[in-house]
CSV table of C-alpha atoms in Angstrom, one decimal:
chain,number,residue,atom,x,y,z
A,1,MET,CA,7.3,23.5,-13.1
A,2,THR,CA,3.7,23.1,-12.6
A,3,ASP,CA,2.2,21.4,-9.4
A,4,VAL,CA,1.1,18.1,-9.1
A,5,ALA,CA,-2.1,17.3,-7.7
A,6,TYR,CA,-1.5,15.5,-4.4
A,7,TYR,CA,-4.0,12.9,-3.0
A,8,PRO,CA,-2.6,12.2,0.5
A,9,GLY,CA,-5.4,9.8,1.6
A,10,CYS,CA,-6.4,9.0,4.9
A,11,SER,CA,-3.4,7.1,6.1
A,12,LEU,CA,-1.1,10.1,5.2
A,13,HIS,CA,-3.3,12.3,7.4
A,14,GLY,CA,-3.4,9.6,10.3
A,15,THR,CA,-1.1,6.7,11.1
A,16,SER,CA,1.3,7.6,8.4
A,17,ARG,CA,2.0,11.2,9.1
A,18,GLU,CA,5.7,10.3,8.6
A,19,PHE,CA,5.0,9.6,4.8
A,20,ASP,CA,3.2,12.9,4.4
A,21,GLU,CA,6.0,14.7,6.1
A,22,SER,CA,8.9,13.1,4.6
A,23,LEU,CA,7.3,13.3,0.9
A,24,ARG,CA,6.7,17.1,1.3
A,25,ALA,CA,10.2,17.6,2.6
A,26,VAL,CA,11.8,15.7,-0.2
A,27,ALA,CA,9.6,17.3,-2.7
A,28,ALA,CA,10.5,20.6,-1.7
A,29,ASP,CA,14.2,19.6,-1.8
A,30,LEU,CA,13.9,18.3,-5.4
A,31,GLY,CA,11.9,21.3,-6.5
A,32,ILE,CA,8.6,19.4,-7.2
A,33,GLY,CA,5.4,21.2,-6.4
A,34,LEU,CA,2.7,19.5,-4.6
A,35,ALA,CA,-1.0,21.0,-4.4
A,36,GLU,CA,-3.1,19.1,-2.3
A,37,ILE,CA,-6.5,18.2,-3.9
A,38,ARG,CA,-9.3,20.5,-2.1
A,39,ASP,CA,-11.9,18.4,-0.2
A,40,TRP,CA,-10.6,14.9,-1.4
A,41,SER,CA,-12.5,12.0,0.3
A,42,CYS,CA,-11.3,8.5,1.1
A,43,CYS,CA,-10.8,6.1,-2.0
A,44,GLY,CA,-12.6,3.2,0.0
A,45,ALA,CA,-9.7,0.9,0.1
A,46,SER,CA,-10.2,-2.8,0.0
A,47,SER,CA,-13.6,-2.2,2.1
A,48,GLY,CA,-15.2,-0.3,-0.9
A,49,HIS,CA,-14.4,-2.8,-3.6
A,50,THR,CA,-14.9,-5.9,-1.6
A,51,THR,CA,-18.3,-4.8,-0.6
A,52,ASP,CA,-19.5,-3.4,-3.8
A,53,HIS,CA,-17.9,-3.1,-7.4
A,54,LEU,CA,-19.6,0.1,-8.2
A,55,LEU,CA,-19.0,1.9,-4.7
A,56,GLY,CA,-15.3,0.8,-5.1
A,57,VAL,CA,-15.1,2.8,-8.6
A,58,ALA,CA,-17.0,5.5,-7.4
A,59,LEU,CA,-15.3,6.5,-4.1
A,60,PRO,CA,-11.8,7.0,-5.9
A,61,ALA,CA,-13.6,8.5,-9.2
A,62,ARG,CA,-15.0,11.5,-7.1
A,63,ASN,CA,-11.3,12.5,-6.3
A,64,LEU,CA,-10.3,12.2,-10.1
A,65,ALA,CA,-13.2,14.4,-10.9
A,66,LEU,CA,-12.1,16.9,-8.3
A,67,ALA,CA,-8.6,17.0,-9.6
A,68,GLU,CA,-9.9,17.6,-13.1
A,69,ALA,CA,-12.2,20.3,-12.0
A,70,GLN,CA,-9.2,21.7,-10.1
A,71,GLY,CA,-7.2,22.0,-13.3
A,72,PHE,CA,-4.8,19.3,-12.8
A,73,ASP,CA,-3.6,16.4,-15.3
A,74,THR,CA,-1.7,14.3,-12.9
A,75,VAL,CA,-2.5,13.0,-9.4
A,76,LEU,CA,0.2,11.8,-7.1
A,77,ALA,CA,-1.2,9.1,-4.7
A,78,PRO,CA,1.8,7.9,-2.5
A,79,CYS,CA,-0.2,5.5,-0.5
A,80,ALA,CA,-0.1,2.2,-2.5
A,81,ALA,CA,-3.8,1.3,-1.5
A,82,CYS,CA,-4.9,4.7,-2.9
A,83,TYR,CA,-2.8,4.6,-5.9
A,84,ASN,CA,-4.2,1.2,-6.6
A,85,ARG,CA,-7.9,2.1,-6.1
A,86,LEU,CA,-7.6,5.5,-8.1
A,87,SER,CA,-5.8,3.6,-11.0
A,88,ALA,CA,-8.3,0.6,-10.8
A,89,ALA,CA,-11.2,3.1,-11.1
A,90,ARG,CA,-9.8,4.9,-13.9
A,91,LEU,CA,-9.2,1.6,-16.1
A,92,ALA,CA,-12.7,0.3,-15.1
A,93,ILE,CA,-14.3,3.6,-16.2
A,94,ALA,CA,-12.3,3.4,-19.4
A,95,THR,CA,-13.0,-0.2,-20.3
A,96,GLU,CA,-16.1,-1.4,-18.7
A,97,ASP,CA,-19.5,-1.0,-20.8
A,98,GLY,CA,-21.6,2.0,-19.4
A,99,LEU,CA,-19.6,2.8,-16.5
A,100,ALA,CA,-18.3,6.2,-18.0
A,101,GLU,CA,-21.8,7.2,-18.8
A,102,ARG,CA,-23.0,6.6,-15.2
A,103,MET,CA,-20.3,8.7,-13.5
A,104,PRO,CA,-21.5,12.2,-13.9
A,105,ASP,CA,-25.0,11.2,-12.4
A,106,LEU,CA,-23.3,8.9,-9.7
A,107,LEU,CA,-20.8,11.5,-8.5
A,108,ASP,CA,-23.1,14.5,-9.4
A,109,ARG,CA,-20.0,16.1,-11.1
A,110,PRO,CA,-18.6,16.4,-14.7
A,111,PHE,CA,-16.1,13.8,-15.4
A,112,SER,CA,-14.0,12.9,-18.4
A,113,ASN,CA,-11.5,10.5,-16.9
A,114,SER,CA,-8.5,12.5,-18.1
A,115,VAL,CA,-6.1,12.6,-15.1
A,116,VAL,CA,-3.3,10.0,-14.9
A,117,VAL,CA,-2.3,8.4,-11.2
A,118,HIS,CA,1.3,8.2,-10.3
A,119,ASN,CA,2.8,6.8,-7.0
A,120,ALA,CA,5.7,8.1,-4.9
A,121,VAL,CA,8.0,5.4,-6.1
A,122,GLU,CA,7.4,6.4,-10.0
A,123,LEU,CA,8.1,10.1,-8.8
A,124,LEU,CA,11.2,9.4,-6.9
A,125,ARG,CA,12.4,6.9,-9.9
A,126,ASP,CA,11.8,9.7,-12.6
A,127,ALA,CA,13.9,12.0,-10.3
A,128,ALA,CA,16.6,9.5,-9.5
A,129,ALA,CA,19.2,11.4,-11.7
A,130,THR,CA,18.4,14.5,-9.7
A,131,ILE,CA,18.6,12.8,-6.5
A,132,GLU,CA,22.1,11.2,-7.5
A,133,GLN,CA,23.3,14.5,-8.4
A,134,LYS,CA,22.5,16.2,-5.1
A,135,VAL,CA,23.8,13.4,-3.0
A,136,ALA,CA,27.2,13.5,-5.1
A,137,VAL,CA,27.6,17.2,-4.6
A,138,ALA,CA,26.5,17.4,-0.9
A,139,THR,CA,29.3,18.5,1.3
A,140,ALA,CA,27.9,16.4,4.3
A,141,PRO,CA,28.9,12.6,3.8
A,142,ASN,CA,26.0,10.5,2.6
A,143,ARG,CA,24.6,8.7,5.3
A,144,LEU,CA,23.3,6.0,3.2
A,145,LYS,CA,26.4,5.0,1.0
A,146,GLY,CA,26.9,1.1,1.1
A,147,VAL,CA,24.1,0.4,3.3
A,148,LYS,CA,22.0,-2.6,2.6
A,149,LEU,CA,18.3,-2.0,1.9
A,150,ALA,CA,15.6,-4.4,0.8
A,151,ALA,CA,13.0,-2.7,-1.7
A,152,TYR,CA,9.8,-4.2,-0.6
A,153,TYR,CA,6.9,-3.5,-3.0
A,154,GLY,CA,4.1,-5.6,-1.6
A,155,CYS,CA,1.0,-6.0,-3.7
A,156,LEU,CA,-0.7,-2.9,-4.4
A,157,LEU,CA,2.1,-1.1,-6.0
A,158,VAL,CA,2.5,-3.5,-8.8
A,159,ARG,CA,-0.6,-5.7,-9.1
A,160,PRO,CA,-3.0,-6.1,-10.9
A,161,VAL,CA,-0.8,-5.7,-14.2
A,162,GLU,CA,-3.2,-3.8,-16.1
A,163,VAL,CA,-3.9,-1.3,-13.3
A,164,CYS,CA,-0.4,-0.6,-12.2
A,165,GLY,CA,1.8,-1.5,-15.0
A,166,TYR,CA,4.5,1.0,-14.3
A,167,ASP,CA,6.8,-1.8,-13.2
A,168,ASP,CA,7.3,-5.7,-13.7
A,169,PRO,CA,4.7,-7.6,-11.2
A,170,GLU,CA,7.2,-10.2,-10.3
A,171,GLN,CA,10.7,-8.5,-10.4
A,172,PRO,CA,10.0,-4.8,-10.2
A,173,THR,CA,13.1,-2.6,-10.1
A,174,SER,CA,11.9,1.0,-9.8
A,175,MET,CA,12.4,1.1,-5.9
A,176,ASP,CA,15.7,-0.6,-6.2
A,177,ASP,CA,16.8,2.1,-8.6
A,178,VAL,CA,15.8,4.9,-6.1
A,179,ILE,CA,17.8,2.9,-3.4
A,180,LYS,CA,20.9,3.0,-5.7
A,181,ALA,CA,20.5,6.5,-6.6
A,182,CYS,CA,20.7,7.3,-2.7
A,183,GLY,CA,24.2,5.7,-2.9
A,184,ALA,CA,22.8,2.5,-0.9
A,185,ASP,CA,22.9,-1.2,-2.2
A,186,ALA,CA,19.7,-2.8,-2.8
A,187,VAL,CA,19.8,-6.3,-1.7
A,188,ASP,CA,18.5,-9.3,-3.8
A,189,TRP,CA,15.9,-10.9,-2.0
A,190,ASP,CA,12.8,-13.2,-2.4
A,191,MET,CA,9.8,-11.5,-0.9
A,192,LYS,CA,9.8,-8.2,-2.8
A,193,VAL,CA,6.1,-8.8,-4.1
A,194,GLU,CA,4.6,-10.8,-1.3
A,195,CYS,CA,1.5,-9.6,0.5
A,196,CYS,CA,1.9,-8.4,4.1
A,197,GLY,CA,-1.6,-9.0,5.0
A,198,GLY,CA,-2.8,-5.8,4.1
A,199,ALA,CA,-6.1,-4.7,5.5
A,200,PHE,CA,-6.4,-7.6,8.0
A,201,SER,CA,-4.0,-5.8,10.3
A,202,VAL,CA,-7.0,-5.0,12.6
A,203,SER,CA,-9.3,-7.8,12.1
A,204,ARG,CA,-7.0,-10.8,11.4
A,205,THR,CA,-3.8,-10.0,13.4
A,206,ALA,CA,-2.5,-13.6,13.6
A,207,SER,CA,-2.4,-13.6,9.6
A,208,VAL,CA,-0.5,-10.4,9.4
A,209,LEU,CA,2.1,-11.5,12.2
A,210,ARG,CA,2.7,-14.6,10.0
A,211,LEU,CA,3.1,-12.9,6.6
A,212,GLY,CA,5.1,-10.0,8.2
A,213,ARG,CA,7.6,-12.2,10.1
A,214,ALA,CA,8.4,-14.2,6.9
A,215,ILE,CA,8.9,-11.0,5.0
A,216,ILE,CA,11.3,-9.5,7.7
A,217,GLU,CA,13.2,-12.8,8.1
A,218,ASN,CA,14.0,-13.1,4.5
A,219,ALA,CA,15.1,-9.6,4.3
A,220,ARG,CA,17.4,-10.1,7.0
A,221,SER,CA,18.7,-13.3,6.0
A,222,HIS,CA,19.9,-11.5,2.5
A,223,GLY,CA,21.8,-9.0,4.6
A,224,ALA,CA,19.2,-6.1,4.7
A,225,GLU,CA,19.8,-3.6,7.3
A,226,ALA,CA,16.4,-1.9,7.0
A,227,ILE,CA,13.2,-2.4,4.7
A,228,ILE,CA,12.1,0.2,2.4
A,229,VAL,CA,8.3,0.6,1.9
A,230,ALA,CA,6.0,2.8,0.1
A,231,CYS,CA,2.6,1.7,1.4
A,232,PRO,CA,1.2,2.8,4.9
A,233,LEU,CA,-0.3,-0.7,5.0
A,234,CYS,CA,2.8,-2.4,4.8
A,235,HIS,CA,4.5,-0.1,7.0
A,236,SER,CA,2.1,-0.4,9.9
A,237,ASN,CA,2.0,-4.3,9.5
A,238,LEU,CA,5.8,-4.5,9.6
A,239,ASP,CA,6.5,-1.8,12.0
A,240,LEU,CA,3.8,-1.6,14.6
A,241,ARG,CA,3.3,-5.5,14.5
A,242,GLN,CA,7.1,-6.0,15.0
A,243,LYS,CA,6.7,-5.9,18.7
A,244,ALA,CA,4.6,-9.0,18.7
A,245,MET,CA,7.1,-10.6,16.3
A,246,ALA,CA,10.1,-9.9,18.3
A,247,ARG,CA,12.2,-13.0,18.9
A,248,ARG,CA,14.8,-13.5,21.5
A,249,GLY,CA,18.3,-12.3,20.4
A,250,GLU,CA,17.0,-10.9,17.3
A,251,GLU,CA,17.6,-7.2,16.2
A,252,PRO,CA,14.7,-5.3,15.4
A,253,MET,CA,14.4,-4.2,11.8
A,254,PRO,CA,13.7,-0.6,10.8
A,255,ILE,CA,11.0,-0.2,8.3
A,256,LEU,CA,11.4,3.2,6.3
A,257,PHE,CA,9.2,4.8,4.0
A,258,VAL,CA,11.0,5.4,0.5
A,259,THR,CA,10.7,9.2,1.0
A,260,GLN,CA,12.3,9.0,4.4
A,261,MET,CA,15.2,6.9,2.8
A,262,VAL,CA,15.5,9.7,0.1
A,263,GLY,CA,15.4,12.4,2.7
A,264,LEU,CA,18.4,10.8,4.7
A,265,ALA,CA,20.3,10.7,1.5
A,266,LEU,CA,19.5,14.3,0.8
A,267,GLY,CA,20.9,15.1,4.2
A,268,LEU,CA,17.6,16.2,5.8
A,269,ALA,CA,17.0,16.1,9.3
A,270,PRO,CA,15.4,13.0,10.7
A,271,VAL,CA,13.0,14.6,12.7
A,272,ASP,CA,11.5,16.4,9.5
A,273,LEU,CA,11.0,13.1,8.1
A,274,GLY,CA,9.0,11.9,10.9
A,275,MET,CA,11.4,9.2,12.0
A,276,SER,CA,10.6,9.6,15.4
A,277,ARG,CA,7.0,8.4,14.7
A,278,HIS,CA,8.0,4.7,14.2
A,279,PHE,CA,7.4,2.0,16.6
A,280,VAL,CA,10.8,0.2,15.9
A,281,ASP,CA,13.0,2.9,17.1
A,282,THR,CA,15.1,4.3,14.2
A,283,ALA,CA,17.5,6.4,16.2
A,284,PRO,CA,20.2,3.5,16.8
A,285,PHE,CA,19.8,2.7,12.9
A,286,ILE,CA,20.3,6.4,12.0
A,287,ALA,CA,23.2,6.7,14.6
A,288,ARG,CA,25.1,3.9,13.2
A,289,LEU,CA,24.6,5.3,9.6
A,290,VAL,CA,26.1,8.6,10.8
A,291,GLN,CA,28.9,7.0,12.6
A,292,GLN,CA,29.8,4.9,9.4
A,293,ALA,CA,29.5,7.9,7.3
A,294,THR,CA,31.8,10.0,9.5
A,295,GLU,CA,34.5,7.1,9.8
A,296,ARG,CA,34.3,6.6,6.0
A,297,ALA,CA,34.7,10.4,5.4
A,298,ALA,CA,37.7,10.5,7.8
A,299,ALA,CA,39.3,7.5,6.2
A,300,GLU,CA,38.8,9.0,2.8
A,301,LYS,CA,40.2,12.1,4.0
A,302,LEU,CA,43.1,10.4,5.5
A,303,ALA,CA,43.8,8.4,2.3
A,304,GLU,CA,43.5,11.6,0.3
A,305,GLU,CA,46.1,13.4,2.5
A,306,GLU,CA,48.5,10.2,2.3
A,307,ALA,CA,48.2,10.2,-1.4
A,308,ALA,CA,48.8,14.0,-1.5
A,309,ALA,CA,51.9,13.7,0.9
A,310,LYS,CA,53.4,10.6,-1.6
A,311,ALA,CA,52.9,12.8,-4.6
A,312,ALA,CA,54.6,15.6,-3.0
A,313,ALA,CA,57.5,13.5,-1.8
A,314,ARG,CA,57.8,12.0,-5.3
A,315,ALA,CA,57.9,15.2,-6.8
A,316,GLU,CA,60.6,16.7,-4.5
A,317,LYS,CA,62.7,13.4,-5.1
A,318,GLN,CA,62.4,14.0,-9.1
A,319,LYS,CA,63.4,17.7,-8.6
A,320,VAL,CA,66.6,16.6,-6.5
A,321,GLY,CA,67.4,13.9,-9.0
A,322,ALA,CA,67.2,16.4,-11.9
B,1,MET,CA,-32.9,-16.2,-1.0
B,2,SER,CA,-34.1,-16.2,-4.4
B,3,VAL,CA,-33.8,-19.2,-6.5
B,4,PRO,CA,-31.2,-18.5,-9.2
B,5,THR,CA,-32.4,-19.2,-12.9
B,6,SER,CA,-28.8,-19.3,-14.3
B,7,THR,CA,-25.8,-21.2,-13.3
B,8,LEU,CA,-23.1,-19.6,-11.3
B,9,ALA,CA,-20.5,-19.8,-14.3
B,10,ALA,CA,-23.1,-17.9,-16.5
B,11,ASP,CA,-23.5,-15.4,-13.9
B,12,VAL,CA,-19.6,-14.8,-13.2
B,13,LEU,CA,-19.3,-14.4,-16.9
B,14,GLU,CA,-22.1,-11.8,-17.0
B,15,ALA,CA,-20.5,-9.8,-14.3
B,16,THR,CA,-16.9,-10.2,-15.1
B,17,GLY,CA,-16.4,-11.5,-18.6
B,18,ILE,CA,-14.5,-14.3,-17.3
B,19,ASN,CA,-15.3,-17.9,-18.5
B,20,ALA,CA,-14.4,-20.0,-15.4
B,21,ALA,CA,-14.1,-23.0,-17.8
B,22,THR,CA,-10.9,-21.6,-19.1
B,23,CYS,CA,-9.1,-22.6,-15.8
B,24,TYR,CA,-7.4,-25.9,-16.3
B,25,GLN,CA,-6.8,-26.3,-12.5
B,26,CYS,CA,-3.2,-26.2,-12.5
B,27,GLY,CA,-3.0,-24.6,-9.1
B,28,LYS,CA,-0.4,-22.0,-9.7
B,29,CYS,CA,-2.7,-19.3,-8.1
B,30,SER,CA,-2.9,-21.4,-5.1
B,31,ALA,CA,0.8,-21.9,-4.6
B,32,GLY,CA,1.4,-18.4,-4.5
B,33,CYS,CA,-1.8,-17.4,-2.3
B,34,PRO,CA,-0.6,-16.0,1.1
B,35,MET,CA,-3.8,-17.2,2.8
B,36,ALA,CA,-3.9,-20.6,1.3
B,37,SER,CA,-2.6,-22.1,4.3
B,38,GLU,CA,-5.6,-20.7,6.4
B,39,SER,CA,-8.2,-21.2,3.8
B,40,ASP,CA,-10.4,-24.5,2.9
B,41,LEU,CA,-11.1,-23.0,-0.5
B,42,ARG,CA,-8.1,-21.9,-2.2
B,43,PRO,CA,-8.4,-19.9,-5.5
B,44,HIS,CA,-8.1,-22.7,-7.9
B,45,ASN,CA,-11.0,-24.4,-5.8
B,46,VAL,CA,-13.2,-21.4,-6.1
B,47,MET,CA,-12.8,-21.6,-9.9
B,48,ARG,CA,-13.7,-25.2,-9.9
B,49,LEU,CA,-16.8,-24.6,-7.8
B,50,VAL,CA,-17.8,-22.0,-10.1
B,51,MET,CA,-17.3,-24.1,-13.1
B,52,GLN,CA,-19.3,-26.9,-11.6
B,53,ASP,CA,-22.2,-24.6,-10.5
B,54,ARG,CA,-21.8,-25.3,-6.9
B,55,ARG,CA,-23.5,-22.0,-5.9
B,56,LYS,CA,-24.0,-23.0,-2.2
B,57,ASP,CA,-20.4,-24.4,-1.5
B,58,ALA,CA,-18.8,-21.2,-3.2
B,59,LEU,CA,-21.0,-18.3,-1.7
B,60,ALA,CA,-21.4,-19.9,1.9
B,61,ASP,CA,-17.7,-20.6,2.6
B,62,GLN,CA,-15.7,-18.5,4.8
B,63,SER,CA,-12.5,-18.7,2.7
B,64,ILE,CA,-13.8,-16.1,0.1
B,65,TRP,CA,-13.6,-13.6,3.0
B,66,LEU,CA,-10.0,-14.6,3.7
B,67,CYS,CA,-9.0,-13.2,0.4
B,68,LEU,CA,-6.6,-10.1,0.8
B,69,THR,CA,-7.2,-9.1,-3.0
B,70,CYS,CA,-3.4,-9.1,-3.2
B,71,GLU,CA,-3.9,-10.3,-6.8
B,72,THR,CA,-1.0,-12.6,-6.8
B,73,CYS,CA,-3.4,-15.5,-8.3
B,74,THR,CA,-4.3,-13.3,-11.2
B,75,ALA,CA,-0.8,-12.0,-11.9
B,76,ARG,CA,0.3,-15.8,-11.9
B,77,CYS,CA,-2.4,-17.3,-13.9
B,78,PRO,CA,-1.0,-18.8,-16.9
B,79,ASN,CA,-4.4,-18.7,-18.9
B,80,GLY,CA,-5.6,-15.3,-18.0
B,81,CYS,CA,-8.5,-16.5,-15.7
B,82,ASP,CA,-8.3,-13.7,-13.2
B,83,PRO,CA,-9.4,-15.8,-9.9
B,84,ALA,CA,-9.2,-12.6,-7.9
B,85,ARG,CA,-11.8,-10.9,-9.8
B,86,VAL,CA,-14.0,-14.1,-9.7
B,87,ILE,CA,-13.5,-14.4,-6.0
B,88,ASP,CA,-14.5,-10.6,-5.7
B,89,VAL,CA,-17.6,-11.2,-7.5
B,90,VAL,CA,-18.4,-14.4,-5.7
B,91,ARG,CA,-18.1,-12.4,-2.5
B,92,GLU,CA,-20.6,-9.8,-4.0
B,93,MET,CA,-23.2,-12.5,-4.6
B,94,SER,CA,-22.7,-14.0,-1.4
B,95,ILE,CA,-23.8,-10.8,0.3
B,96,GLU,CA,-26.6,-10.1,-2.1
B,97,THR,CA,-28.3,-13.5,-1.5
B,98,GLY,CA,-27.6,-13.4,2.3
B,99,ALA,CA,-25.4,-16.5,2.0
B,100,ALA,CA,-22.5,-14.7,3.2
B,101,ASP,CA,-20.7,-16.4,6.3
B,102,MET,CA,-18.1,-13.6,6.6
B,103,PRO,CA,-16.0,-13.9,9.7
B,104,ARG,CA,-17.3,-11.5,12.3
B,105,THR,CA,-14.2,-9.5,12.6
B,106,ILE,CA,-13.7,-9.1,8.9
B,107,ALA,CA,-17.3,-8.1,8.6
B,108,ALA,CA,-17.2,-5.6,11.4
B,109,PHE,CA,-14.0,-4.0,9.9
B,110,HIS,CA,-15.3,-3.4,6.5
B,111,ARG,CA,-18.7,-2.0,7.7
B,112,ALA,CA,-16.9,0.1,10.4
B,113,PHE,CA,-14.6,1.6,7.7
B,114,LEU,CA,-17.5,2.4,5.2
B,115,GLN,CA,-19.5,3.8,7.8
B,116,GLN,CA,-16.5,6.3,8.7
B,117,ILE,CA,-16.6,7.3,5.1
B,118,ARG,CA,-20.2,7.7,4.6
B,119,THR,CA,-20.1,9.9,7.8
B,120,ASN,CA,-17.1,11.9,7.5
B,121,GLY,CA,-15.9,11.5,3.8
B,122,ARG,CA,-12.4,10.3,5.3
B,123,LEU,CA,-11.5,7.7,7.5
B,124,HIS,CA,-11.3,8.6,11.2
B,125,GLU,CA,-9.1,5.7,12.5
B,126,MET,CA,-10.0,6.3,16.1
B,127,GLY,CA,-13.8,6.4,15.3
B,128,MET,CA,-13.3,3.3,13.0
B,129,VAL,CA,-11.6,1.4,15.9
B,130,ILE,CA,-14.1,2.1,18.3
B,131,GLU,CA,-16.9,1.2,15.9
B,132,TYR,CA,-15.0,-1.9,14.9
B,133,LYS,CA,-14.8,-2.9,18.5
B,134,LEU,CA,-18.4,-2.3,19.2
B,135,ARG,CA,-19.4,-4.5,16.1
B,136,SER,CA,-17.0,-7.3,16.5
B,137,GLY,CA,-17.0,-7.4,20.4
B,138,ASP,CA,-13.1,-7.6,20.1
B,139,LEU,CA,-12.8,-5.0,22.9
B,140,ILE,CA,-9.2,-5.9,24.4
B,141,LYS,CA,-7.2,-6.4,21.4
B,142,ASP,CA,-4.9,-3.5,20.4
B,143,ALA,CA,-6.2,-1.4,23.1
B,144,ASN,CA,-2.6,-1.2,24.5
B,145,ASN,CA,-1.6,0.3,21.3
B,146,VAL,CA,-3.7,3.4,21.6
B,147,PRO,CA,-1.6,5.4,24.1
B,148,ALA,CA,1.5,4.7,21.8
B,149,LEU,CA,-0.2,5.8,18.5
B,150,VAL,CA,-1.5,8.9,20.2
B,151,ALA,CA,1.9,9.6,21.4
B,152,ARG,CA,3.3,9.2,18.0
B,153,GLY,CA,0.6,11.6,16.6
B,154,LYS,CA,-0.7,8.7,14.6
B,155,LEU,CA,-4.4,8.8,16.0
B,156,SER,CA,-6.3,11.9,15.9
B,157,LEU,CA,-9.2,12.1,18.5
B,158,LEU,CA,-11.6,14.3,16.2
B,159,PRO,CA,-12.6,13.3,12.9
B,160,ASP,CA,-11.6,15.4,9.7
B,161,ARG,CA,-15.0,16.0,7.8
B,162,ILE,CA,-15.0,17.0,4.2
B,163,GLU,CA,-17.3,19.6,2.9
B,164,GLY,CA,-18.9,17.7,0.2
B,165,ILE,CA,-20.1,15.1,2.7
B,166,ALA,CA,-23.6,15.2,1.2
B,167,GLU,CA,-22.1,14.0,-2.0
B,168,LEU,CA,-20.6,10.8,-0.4
B,169,LYS,CA,-24.1,10.1,1.3
B,170,ARG,CA,-25.4,10.1,-2.2
B,171,ILE,CA,-22.8,7.9,-3.8
B,172,PHE,CA,-23.5,5.3,-0.9
B,173,GLU,CA,-27.2,5.7,-1.7
B,174,LYS,CA,-26.9,5.4,-5.3
B,175,CYS,CA,-24.6,2.3,-4.9
B,176,GLY,CA,-27.2,0.8,-2.5
B,177,VAL,CA,-24.7,0.4,0.0
B,178,THR,CA,-25.8,0.8,3.7
B,179,PRO,CA,-22.7,0.0,6.2
């Protein structure tokens, strides 16, 4: 299988290192080759296009041009913000008058806008059958079986529709499908595509706390034991900011990257998935998963043995009767 | 600030291809807006001001800077009006004409962010936060999170500068953006 051009973006090299670590671990386990784009630069995120439309196109376009020059036809951008900006630039250049012609001069590089952009959820959804199969044949009991998880998409994975378009903007199901492939239960809840406050994490924390609290409370009230995300902004707004949200008597809600969840289902070690980098301690959650899985495996084994013993007794009786 | 010769609606139409008059003010955009409760102008109000050529009211209001660009308004608009893009372009006009009343913390964040990209090609979060604090004057907030971020390997002390940094500087120059 040929390698996919990997655009980690700034967050996966910084505050969301665990997203990078878990993605690399899971891709290796699933046999997906990732080749980091050489000398990639920041996509500009919301600061770029909020300040200047052309800058908001040019910054991501440089990376698409690099991927092209390095011989790739597909870019994987796991960060939802990067995915969104790269895809939006690609669409703007394809549809806005005169933009494509300006690019080579603006970037000082040849550019034919030929690379397609995928996010991590798409990659894992497309690998769902492989994940399911690997989980089924694993010798260790699946730690995620029957665990209730809330798939949280936020904004940048699904909107705008013309830019993303890989899933429904109001009722997306791709991440739910990945959750199911891991053997877990995807809970039905209300705030799948609500905004977490995105880039206001630093500059307007009070808004982020208000939005994040509503998301966590809704997931909890629908029975979720953890929230699954695919965006570094969503992760830090829900994980780091949960300290300030904590209310008396409420259990902390673990926030996992979708790649970390798949890694747990595939039986990878939590430390290799960067689970210890979170602010909401994931150790009690994982310990509970391991305990549940062990108990379930023991109960299944016991039931199997009992069934076998009964069958043997019945066979014996029949022999005697004959 | 130069005196505009065309209407705001015409300028928005030229910049985006969106005809603000197609908005029939149903308010569905604002019903789903996560920042509606904190904003004086909600998405359908911005559309109305554009339609009525109330340039100053639209460009000088803080609310346009409270938009998270989450695109919920645009996704839900039953008439394809794209309020998110309209707000985006109104923000750009507001910077260009000097009418912008961007909350200091948000302005400081965007400038600090873009400055990092122009200098290093990639966001150096530690450098960005320090610059943000100097620009915003918001020195105390989040300082207590720094040790925990460093302990978790989430904040590197040194920037990661790309080889093609001259390309980035040129892109900023050609776009006319000086953070």
